[in-house]
GROMACS .gro file of C-alpha atoms in nm:
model
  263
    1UNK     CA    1   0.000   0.000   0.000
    2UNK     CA    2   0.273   0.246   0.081
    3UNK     CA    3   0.521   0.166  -0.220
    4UNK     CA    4   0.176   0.215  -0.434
    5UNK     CA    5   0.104   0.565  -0.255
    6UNK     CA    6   0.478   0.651  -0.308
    7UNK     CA    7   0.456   0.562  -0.709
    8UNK     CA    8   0.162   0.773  -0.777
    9UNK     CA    9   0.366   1.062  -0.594
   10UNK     CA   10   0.644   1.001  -0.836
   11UNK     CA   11   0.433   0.989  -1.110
   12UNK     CA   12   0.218   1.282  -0.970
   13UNK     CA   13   0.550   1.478  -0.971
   14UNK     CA   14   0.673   1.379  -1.283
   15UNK     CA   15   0.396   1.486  -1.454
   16UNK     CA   16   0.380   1.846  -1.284
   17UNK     CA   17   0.755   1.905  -1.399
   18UNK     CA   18   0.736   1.811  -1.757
   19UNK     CA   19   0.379   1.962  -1.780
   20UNK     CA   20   0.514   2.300  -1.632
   21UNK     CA   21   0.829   2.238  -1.868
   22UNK     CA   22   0.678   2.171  -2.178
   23UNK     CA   23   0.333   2.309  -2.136
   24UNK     CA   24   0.410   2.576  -2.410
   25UNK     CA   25   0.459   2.333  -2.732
   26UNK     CA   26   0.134   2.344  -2.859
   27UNK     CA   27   0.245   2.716  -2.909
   28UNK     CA   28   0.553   2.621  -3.144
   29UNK     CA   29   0.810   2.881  -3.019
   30UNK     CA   30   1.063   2.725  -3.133
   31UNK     CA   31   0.916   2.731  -3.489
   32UNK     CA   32   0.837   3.068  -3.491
   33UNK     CA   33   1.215   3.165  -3.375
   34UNK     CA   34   1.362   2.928  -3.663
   35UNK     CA   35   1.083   3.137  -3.946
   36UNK     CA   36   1.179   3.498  -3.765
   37UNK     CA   37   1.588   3.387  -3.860
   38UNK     CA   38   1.514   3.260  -4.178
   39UNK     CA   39   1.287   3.560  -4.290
   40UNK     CA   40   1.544   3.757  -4.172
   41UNK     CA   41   1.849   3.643  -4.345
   42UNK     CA   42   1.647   3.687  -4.671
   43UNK     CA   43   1.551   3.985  -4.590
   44UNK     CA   44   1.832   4.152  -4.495
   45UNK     CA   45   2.075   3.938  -4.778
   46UNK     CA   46   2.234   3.835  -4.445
   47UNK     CA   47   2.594   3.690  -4.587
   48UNK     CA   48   2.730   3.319  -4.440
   49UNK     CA   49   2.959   3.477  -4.263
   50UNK     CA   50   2.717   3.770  -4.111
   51UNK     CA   51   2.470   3.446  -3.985
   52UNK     CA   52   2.805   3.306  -3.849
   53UNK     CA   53   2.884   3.646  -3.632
   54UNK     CA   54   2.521   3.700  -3.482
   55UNK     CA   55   2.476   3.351  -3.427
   56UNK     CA   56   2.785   3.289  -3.173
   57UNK     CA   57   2.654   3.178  -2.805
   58UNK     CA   58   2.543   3.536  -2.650
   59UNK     CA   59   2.474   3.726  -2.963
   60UNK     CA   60   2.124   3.830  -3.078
   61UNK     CA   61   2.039   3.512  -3.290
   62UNK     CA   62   2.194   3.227  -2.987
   63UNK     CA   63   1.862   3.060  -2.944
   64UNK     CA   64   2.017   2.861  -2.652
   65UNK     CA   65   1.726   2.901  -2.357
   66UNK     CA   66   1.883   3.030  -2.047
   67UNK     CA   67   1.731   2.884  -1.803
   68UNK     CA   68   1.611   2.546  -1.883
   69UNK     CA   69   1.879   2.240  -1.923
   70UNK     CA   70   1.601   2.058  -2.172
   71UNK     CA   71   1.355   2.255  -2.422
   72UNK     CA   72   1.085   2.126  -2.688
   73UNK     CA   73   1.132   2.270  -3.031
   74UNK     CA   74   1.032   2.181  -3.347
   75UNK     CA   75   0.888   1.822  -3.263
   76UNK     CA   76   1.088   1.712  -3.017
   77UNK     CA   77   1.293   1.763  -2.655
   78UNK     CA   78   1.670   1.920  -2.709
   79UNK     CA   79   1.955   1.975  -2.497
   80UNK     CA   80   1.998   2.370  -2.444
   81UNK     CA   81   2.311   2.380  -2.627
   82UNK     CA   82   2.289   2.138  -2.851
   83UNK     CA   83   1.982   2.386  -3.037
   84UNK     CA   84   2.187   2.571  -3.225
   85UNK     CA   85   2.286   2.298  -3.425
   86UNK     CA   86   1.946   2.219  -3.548
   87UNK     CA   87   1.961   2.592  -3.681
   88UNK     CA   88   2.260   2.606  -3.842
   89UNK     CA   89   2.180   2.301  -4.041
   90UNK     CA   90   1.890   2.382  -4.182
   91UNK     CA   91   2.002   2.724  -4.226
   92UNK     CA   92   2.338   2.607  -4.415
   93UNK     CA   93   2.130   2.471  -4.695
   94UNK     CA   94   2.043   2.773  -4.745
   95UNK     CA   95   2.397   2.896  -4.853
   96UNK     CA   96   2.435   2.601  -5.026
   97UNK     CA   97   2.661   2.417  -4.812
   98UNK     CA   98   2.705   2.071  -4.844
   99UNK     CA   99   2.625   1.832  -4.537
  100UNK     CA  100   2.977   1.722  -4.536
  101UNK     CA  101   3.084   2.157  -4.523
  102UNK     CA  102   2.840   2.247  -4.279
  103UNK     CA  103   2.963   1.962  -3.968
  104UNK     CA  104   3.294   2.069  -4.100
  105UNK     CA  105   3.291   2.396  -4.020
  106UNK     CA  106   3.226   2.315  -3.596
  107UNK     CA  107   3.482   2.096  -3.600
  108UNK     CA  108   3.742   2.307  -3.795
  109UNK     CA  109   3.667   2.573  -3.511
  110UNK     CA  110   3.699   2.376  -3.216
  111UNK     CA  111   4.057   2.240  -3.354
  112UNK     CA  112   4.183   2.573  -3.375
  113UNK     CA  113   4.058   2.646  -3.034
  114UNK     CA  114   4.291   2.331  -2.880
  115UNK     CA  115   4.553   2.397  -3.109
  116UNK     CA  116   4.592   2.736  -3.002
  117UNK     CA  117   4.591   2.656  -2.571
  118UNK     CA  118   4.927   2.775  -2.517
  119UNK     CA  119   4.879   3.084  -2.694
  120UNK     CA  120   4.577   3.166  -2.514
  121UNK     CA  121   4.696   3.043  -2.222
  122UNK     CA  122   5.007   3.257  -2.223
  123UNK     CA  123   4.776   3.544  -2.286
  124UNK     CA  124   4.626   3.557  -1.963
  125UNK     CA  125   4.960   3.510  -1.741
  126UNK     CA  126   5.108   3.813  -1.964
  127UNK     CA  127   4.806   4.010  -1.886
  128UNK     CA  128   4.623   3.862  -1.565
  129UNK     CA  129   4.637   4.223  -1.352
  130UNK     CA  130   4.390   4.336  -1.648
  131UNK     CA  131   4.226   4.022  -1.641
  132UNK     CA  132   4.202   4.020  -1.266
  133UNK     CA  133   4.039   4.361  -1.245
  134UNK     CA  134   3.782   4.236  -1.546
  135UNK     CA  135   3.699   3.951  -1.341
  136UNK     CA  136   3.635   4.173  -1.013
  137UNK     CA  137   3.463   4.410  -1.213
  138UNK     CA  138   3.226   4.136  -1.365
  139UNK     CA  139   3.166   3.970  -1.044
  140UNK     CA  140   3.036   4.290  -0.855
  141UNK     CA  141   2.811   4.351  -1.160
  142UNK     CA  142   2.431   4.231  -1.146
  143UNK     CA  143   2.436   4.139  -1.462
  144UNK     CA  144   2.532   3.782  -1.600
  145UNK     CA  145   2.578   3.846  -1.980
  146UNK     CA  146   2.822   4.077  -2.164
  147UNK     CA  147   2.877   4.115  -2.528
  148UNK     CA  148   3.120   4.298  -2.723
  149UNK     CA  149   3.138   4.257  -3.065
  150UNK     CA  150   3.220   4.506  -3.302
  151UNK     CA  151   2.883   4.580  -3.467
  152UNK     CA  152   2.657   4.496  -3.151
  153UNK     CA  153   2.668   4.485  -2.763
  154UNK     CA  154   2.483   4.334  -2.503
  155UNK     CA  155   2.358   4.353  -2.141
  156UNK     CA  156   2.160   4.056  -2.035
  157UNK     CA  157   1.869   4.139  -2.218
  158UNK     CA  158   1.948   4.449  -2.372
  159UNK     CA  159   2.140   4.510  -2.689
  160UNK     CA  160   2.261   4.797  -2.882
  161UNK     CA  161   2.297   4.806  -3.214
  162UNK     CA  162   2.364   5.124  -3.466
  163UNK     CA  163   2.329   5.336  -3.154
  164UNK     CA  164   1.976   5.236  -3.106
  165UNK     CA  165   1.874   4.985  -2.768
  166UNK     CA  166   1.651   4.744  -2.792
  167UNK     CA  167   1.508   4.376  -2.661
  168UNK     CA  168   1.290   4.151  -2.762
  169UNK     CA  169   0.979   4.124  -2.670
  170UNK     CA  170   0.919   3.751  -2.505
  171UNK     CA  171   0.621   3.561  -2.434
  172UNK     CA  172   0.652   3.443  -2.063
  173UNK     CA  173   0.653   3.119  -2.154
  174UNK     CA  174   0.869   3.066  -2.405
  175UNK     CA  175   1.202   2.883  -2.299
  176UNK     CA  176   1.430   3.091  -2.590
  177UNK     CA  177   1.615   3.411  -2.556
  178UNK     CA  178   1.478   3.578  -2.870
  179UNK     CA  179   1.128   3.630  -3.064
  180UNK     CA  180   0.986   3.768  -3.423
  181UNK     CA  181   0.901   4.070  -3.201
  182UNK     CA  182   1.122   4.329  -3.142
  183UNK     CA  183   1.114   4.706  -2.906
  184UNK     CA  184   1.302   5.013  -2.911
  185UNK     CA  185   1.410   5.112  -2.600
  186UNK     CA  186   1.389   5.494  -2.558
  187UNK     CA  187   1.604   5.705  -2.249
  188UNK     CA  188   1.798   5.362  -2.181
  189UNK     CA  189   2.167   5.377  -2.170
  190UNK     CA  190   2.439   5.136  -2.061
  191UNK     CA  191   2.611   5.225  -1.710
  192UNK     CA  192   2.935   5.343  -1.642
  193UNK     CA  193   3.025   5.026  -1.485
  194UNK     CA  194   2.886   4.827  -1.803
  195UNK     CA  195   3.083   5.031  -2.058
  196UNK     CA  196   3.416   4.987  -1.823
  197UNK     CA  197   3.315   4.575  -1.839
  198UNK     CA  198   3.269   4.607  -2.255
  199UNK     CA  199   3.565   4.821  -2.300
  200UNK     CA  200   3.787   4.534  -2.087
  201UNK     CA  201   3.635   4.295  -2.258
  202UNK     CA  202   3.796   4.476  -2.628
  203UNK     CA  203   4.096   4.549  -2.454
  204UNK     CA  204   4.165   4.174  -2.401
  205UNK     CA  205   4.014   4.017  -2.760
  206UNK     CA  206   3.705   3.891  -2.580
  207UNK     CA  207   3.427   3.921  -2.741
  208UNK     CA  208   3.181   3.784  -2.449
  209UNK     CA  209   3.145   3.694  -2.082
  210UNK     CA  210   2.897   3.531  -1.896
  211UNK     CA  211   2.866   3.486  -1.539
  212UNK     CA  212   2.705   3.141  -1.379
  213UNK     CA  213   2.689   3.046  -1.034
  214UNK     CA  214   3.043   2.921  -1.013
  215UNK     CA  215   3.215   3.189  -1.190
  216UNK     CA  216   3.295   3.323  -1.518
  217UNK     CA  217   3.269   3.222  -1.881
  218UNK     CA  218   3.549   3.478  -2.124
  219UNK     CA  219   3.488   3.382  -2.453
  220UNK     CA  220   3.754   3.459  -2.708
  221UNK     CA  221   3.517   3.336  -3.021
  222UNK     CA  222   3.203   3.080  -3.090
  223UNK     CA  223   3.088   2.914  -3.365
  224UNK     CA  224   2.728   2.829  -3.302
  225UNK     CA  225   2.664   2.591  -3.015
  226UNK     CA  226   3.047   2.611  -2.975
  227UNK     CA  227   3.317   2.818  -2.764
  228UNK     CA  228   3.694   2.841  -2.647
  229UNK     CA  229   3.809   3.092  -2.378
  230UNK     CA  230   3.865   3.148  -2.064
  231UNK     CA  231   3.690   3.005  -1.723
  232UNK     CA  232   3.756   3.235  -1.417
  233UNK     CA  233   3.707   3.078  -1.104
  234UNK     CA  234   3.736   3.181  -0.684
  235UNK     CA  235   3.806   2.863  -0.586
  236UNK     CA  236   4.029   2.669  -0.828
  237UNK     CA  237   3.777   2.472  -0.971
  238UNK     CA  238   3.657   2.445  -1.335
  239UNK     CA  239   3.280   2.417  -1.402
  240UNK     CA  240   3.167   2.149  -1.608
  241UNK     CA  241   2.809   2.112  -1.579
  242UNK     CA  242   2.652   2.404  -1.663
  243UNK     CA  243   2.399   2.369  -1.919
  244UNK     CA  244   2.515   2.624  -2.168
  245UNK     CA  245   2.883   2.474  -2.232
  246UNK     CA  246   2.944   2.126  -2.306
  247UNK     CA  247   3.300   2.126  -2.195
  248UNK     CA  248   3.520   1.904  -2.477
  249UNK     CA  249   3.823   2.004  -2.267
  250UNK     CA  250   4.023   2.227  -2.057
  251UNK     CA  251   4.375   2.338  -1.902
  252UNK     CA  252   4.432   2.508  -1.572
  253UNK     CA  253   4.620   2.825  -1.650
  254UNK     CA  254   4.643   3.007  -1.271
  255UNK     CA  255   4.514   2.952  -0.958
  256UNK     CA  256   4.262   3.109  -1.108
  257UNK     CA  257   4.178   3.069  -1.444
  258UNK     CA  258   4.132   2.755  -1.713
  259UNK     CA  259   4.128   2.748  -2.049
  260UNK     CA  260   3.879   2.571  -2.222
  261UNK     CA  261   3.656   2.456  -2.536
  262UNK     CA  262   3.322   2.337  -2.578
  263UNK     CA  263   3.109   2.168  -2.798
   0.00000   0.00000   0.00000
């Protein structure tokens, strides 16, 4: 009687979570993101290499969710960071990439990111009282994302782009970063303290940062789903379960910084 009672709890409970986690898929989100980036590209005549820039983890096409480790879209449950993929696939037909080009292209970027380790890693020691004071800078921040590239910057949720800022608008329920829907932020301006964090970021050829629970994420470039940098850590450990990097492999640097990729 009480291993029954205690299997309808379990199945009581499992329900609740992936009802409450996947309660929006009648809605087709993830559809409607996958349209908006495929309109847009037409659209706009948006080049290979112009997808390739906005659609690095933290720039304004990353449909990564956030905060979920597990999202339905399309037909089907995905890994957070393994969405991109789906994108970039269907999206490399487009520019009339062969199957065989378009896996190539991940895996060309993550061997430059291990072959280049020392480099990197040789970086940071030759600059680490810059890096330090980026890292303390980041930390007392309240924000978690940063981006830095040269035609767009972020801050969490906020972007800026040809001097205008703006966000998208998203539906409450919707697990992904971005939407077809778009507003124009009027009397918003970055902080000093944000502008110091961007212009650091420049300074040492990072072109993104994002801050988990366990410390820092510097990336130096990404290729879809895909990142190398720089980990920054307070107590000597590298992170390698957070749902946004799927670590391939890392190198302690310092006591306080790794190098790393992820795929």
């Amino acid at each position: 009687m009480i291993n029954n009672f205690i299997i309808i709890l379990l199945i009581s409970a499992s329900h609740l979570v992936f009802g409450q986690n996947y309660s929006y898929k009648s809605k087709k989100y993830g559809i409607e993101v996958f349209e908006y980036l495929k309109k847009k590209t037409e659209k706009d005549s948006i080049s290979l290499d112009q997808f390739i820039f906005y659609s690095k983890p933290f720039s304004k096409w990353d449909i990564r969710p956030l905060k979920s480790n597990k999202v339905w879209a399309i037909d089907t449950i995905h890994s957070a960071s393994t969405i991109p993929n789906f994108i970039w696939g269907s999206l490399a037909k487009k520019y009339h990439l062969t199957t065989k080009e378009a896996s190539r292209k991940p895996n060309d970027f993550l061997n430059e990111g291990i072959l280049n380790v020392n480099k990197y890693s040789n970086f940071v020691n030759h600059n680490i009282l810059k890096f330090k004071e980026l890292s303390k800078k980041t930390l007392e921040s309240s924000n978690k994302i940063f981006l830095n590239q040269s035609l767009i910057k972020r801050i969490d949720n906020i972007y800026k782009e040809n001097n205008t800022y703006w966000s998208y608008r998203i539906p409450k329920d919707s697990p992904f970063p971005l939407s077809n829907k778009i507003i124009r932020l009027k009397n918003t301006k970055f902080s000093t303290q944000q502008n110091e964090i961007l212009s650091l970021l420049s300074q040492l050829n990072i072109y993104s940062a994002y801050k988990s629970n366990k410390g820092i994420f510097f990336l130096i470039d990404g290729f879809t789903d895909n990142s190398y940098g720089y980990f920054y850590t307070l107590d000597g450990y590298m992170e390698t379960d957070n749902n946004l990097f799927e670590i391939m492999s890392y190198k302690r640097i310092n006591a306080n910084f790794f190098y790393y990729t992820a795929n």
